[in-house]
mmCIF file of C-alpha atoms in Angstrom:
data_model
loop_
_atom_site.group_PDB
_atom_site.id
_atom_site.type_symbol
_atom_site.label_atom_id
_atom_site.label_comp_id
_atom_site.label_asym_id
_atom_site.label_seq_id
_atom_site.Cartn_x
_atom_site.Cartn_y
_atom_site.Cartn_z
ATOM 1 C CA GLU A 978 87.801 78.829 113.129
ATOM 2 C CA VAL A 979 89.538 75.480 113.494
ATOM 3 C CA GLN A 980 91.701 74.657 110.479
ATOM 4 C CA LEU A 981 93.753 71.553 109.857
ATOM 5 C CA VAL A 982 95.722 71.346 106.615
ATOM 6 C CA GLU A 983 97.484 68.121 105.693
ATOM 7 C CA SER A 984 100.400 67.879 103.292
ATOM 8 C CA GLY A 985 103.221 65.553 102.290
ATOM 9 C CA GLY A 986 101.327 62.798 100.515
ATOM 10 C CA GLY A 987 102.273 61.383 97.147
ATOM 11 C CA LEU A 988 103.134 58.306 95.139
ATOM 12 C CA VAL A 989 105.787 56.042 96.625
ATOM 13 C CA GLN A 990 107.038 52.555 95.887
ATOM 14 C CA PRO A 991 106.506 49.703 98.359
ATOM 15 C CA GLY A 992 109.151 49.891 101.057
ATOM 16 C CA GLY A 993 109.474 53.640 100.686
ATOM 17 C CA SER A 994 108.884 56.459 103.141
ATOM 18 C CA LEU A 995 106.813 59.612 103.402
ATOM 19 C CA ARG A 996 106.418 62.264 106.071
ATOM 20 C CA LEU A 997 102.999 63.825 106.454
ATOM 21 C CA SER A 998 102.430 67.183 108.121
ATOM 22 C CA CYS A 999 99.301 68.776 109.528
ATOM 23 C CA ALA A 1000 99.280 72.509 110.147
ATOM 24 C CA ALA A 1001 96.794 73.508 112.834
ATOM 25 C CA SER A 1002 95.224 76.900 113.497
ATOM 26 C CA GLY A 1003 92.192 78.406 115.194
ATOM 27 C CA PHE A 1004 92.627 76.566 118.502
ATOM 28 C CA THR A 1005 95.257 76.014 121.185
ATOM 29 C CA PHE A 1006 97.028 73.083 119.564
ATOM 30 C CA SER A 1007 99.125 72.202 122.596
ATOM 31 C CA ASN A 1008 95.981 71.586 124.665
ATOM 32 C CA TYR A 1009 94.680 68.763 122.490
ATOM 33 C CA ALA A 1010 95.549 65.179 121.781
ATOM 34 C CA MET A 1011 95.725 64.697 118.025
ATOM 35 C CA SER A 1012 95.181 61.746 115.721
ATOM 36 C CA TRP A 1013 95.817 60.576 112.217
ATOM 37 C CA VAL A 1014 93.082 58.596 110.499
ATOM 38 C CA ARG A 1015 92.893 57.266 106.964
ATOM 39 C CA GLN A 1016 90.342 56.164 104.417
ATOM 40 C CA ALA A 1017 91.247 53.638 101.767
ATOM 41 C CA PRO A 1018 89.315 53.517 98.490
ATOM 42 C CA GLY A 1019 85.861 52.075 99.073
ATOM 43 C CA LYS A 1020 86.395 51.652 102.814
ATOM 44 C CA GLY A 1021 85.482 53.502 105.987
ATOM 45 C CA LEU A 1022 87.660 55.640 108.210
ATOM 46 C CA GLU A 1023 90.459 53.785 110.002
ATOM 47 C CA TRP A 1024 92.231 55.196 113.041
ATOM 48 C CA VAL A 1025 96.012 55.174 112.559
ATOM 49 C CA SER A 1026 97.662 56.860 115.526
ATOM 50 C CA THR A 1027 97.190 59.294 118.413
ATOM 51 C CA ILE A 1028 99.613 61.509 120.290
ATOM 52 C CA PHE A 1029 98.635 62.950 123.626
ATOM 53 C CA ILE A 1030 99.126 66.455 124.949
ATOM 54 C CA GLY A 1031 102.681 66.185 126.255
ATOM 55 C CA GLY A 1032 103.899 64.520 123.076
ATOM 56 C CA ILE A 1033 105.317 61.557 124.983
ATOM 57 C CA THR A 1034 102.412 59.125 125.012
ATOM 58 C CA THR A 1035 101.474 57.693 121.637
ATOM 59 C CA SER A 1036 99.294 54.903 120.351
ATOM 60 C CA TYR A 1037 99.207 53.055 117.027
ATOM 61 C CA ALA A 1038 96.955 50.716 115.115
ATOM 62 C CA ASP A 1039 98.420 47.228 114.874
ATOM 63 C CA SER A 1040 98.558 47.592 111.113
ATOM 64 C CA VAL A 1041 101.139 50.412 111.320
ATOM 65 C CA LYS A 1042 102.938 49.706 114.590
ATOM 66 C CA GLY A 1043 106.681 49.628 114.130
ATOM 67 C CA ARG A 1044 106.501 51.373 110.750
ATOM 68 C CA PHE A 1045 104.821 54.720 111.480
ATOM 69 C CA THR A 1046 105.833 57.364 114.018
ATOM 70 C CA ILE A 1047 103.577 60.196 115.150
ATOM 71 C CA SER A 1048 105.056 63.385 116.571
ATOM 72 C CA ARG A 1049 104.118 66.985 117.224
ATOM 73 C CA ASP A 1050 105.787 70.381 117.436
ATOM 74 C CA ASN A 1051 103.646 72.528 119.688
ATOM 75 C CA ALA A 1052 105.750 75.620 118.939
ATOM 76 C CA LYS A 1053 104.887 75.245 115.254
ATOM 77 C CA ASN A 1054 101.306 74.004 115.790
ATOM 78 C CA THR A 1055 102.149 71.064 113.571
ATOM 79 C CA LEU A 1056 101.453 67.342 113.727
ATOM 80 C CA TYR A 1057 103.578 64.825 111.826
ATOM 81 C CA LEU A 1058 103.377 61.227 110.689
ATOM 82 C CA GLN A 1059 106.593 59.555 109.569
ATOM 83 C CA MET A 1060 105.690 56.526 107.482
ATOM 84 C CA ASN A 1061 108.359 53.938 106.693
ATOM 85 C CA LEU A 1062 108.274 50.528 105.008
ATOM 86 C CA LEU A 1063 105.109 51.525 103.202
ATOM 87 C CA LYS A 1064 102.853 48.810 101.817
ATOM 88 C CA PRO A 1065 100.224 48.937 99.071
ATOM 89 C CA GLU A 1066 97.575 48.498 101.753
ATOM 90 C CA ASP A 1067 98.644 51.839 103.240
ATOM 91 C CA THR A 1068 97.159 53.556 100.183
ATOM 92 C CA ALA A 1069 94.524 55.964 101.469
ATOM 93 C CA VAL A 1070 93.632 59.569 102.088
ATOM 94 C CA TYR A 1071 95.221 60.563 105.384
ATOM 95 C CA TYR A 1072 93.557 63.064 107.702
ATOM 96 C CA CYS A 1073 94.534 64.687 110.954
ATOM 97 C CA ALA A 1074 91.922 65.467 113.580
ATOM 98 C CA LYS A 1075 91.513 66.340 117.197
ATOM 99 C CA TYR A 1076 91.442 63.120 119.208
ATOM 100 C CA GLY A 1077 87.949 61.675 119.317
ATOM 101 C CA THR A 1078 86.578 63.777 116.468
ATOM 102 C CA SER A 1079 85.897 63.034 112.828
ATOM 103 C CA PRO A 1080 88.112 64.679 110.249
ATOM 104 C CA ARG A 1081 86.734 67.744 108.497
ATOM 105 C CA SER A 1082 89.742 68.627 106.392
ATOM 106 C CA GLN A 1083 90.686 67.663 102.836
ATOM 107 C CA GLY A 1084 93.377 65.182 103.733
ATOM 108 C CA THR A 1085 96.414 64.177 101.727
ATOM 109 C CA GLN A 1086 96.542 61.246 99.305
ATOM 110 C CA VAL A 1087 99.125 58.528 99.853
ATOM 111 C CA THR A 1088 99.521 55.968 97.098
ATOM 112 C CA VAL A 1089 101.885 53.020 97.499
ATOM 113 C CA SER A 1090 102.450 51.292 94.200
ATOM 114 C CA SER A 1091 105.216 49.994 91.994
#
């Protein structure tokens, strides 16, 4: 059974940083491109970033480019999202998912507020 468990969210002030993690199990993690998506209150899902199989090629939404960094540790079956210079508009539930699929996990809440 595929399981993706996000962690690392919380309340942070504008300009702060958080590092999200996503622990994967039930599939061969290293064989899949992985993405982070988010859902802000009252809005639909928004793609944030993707990292491809080798871990070298990455892609970011314009709204987070230069502030967020996606990475993966295939030995630990874990996906990461380093978020710096956080803004109130980054407030959302963050999900990890296999590239091209909709999230099915619980996500982790990120709230950026003073």
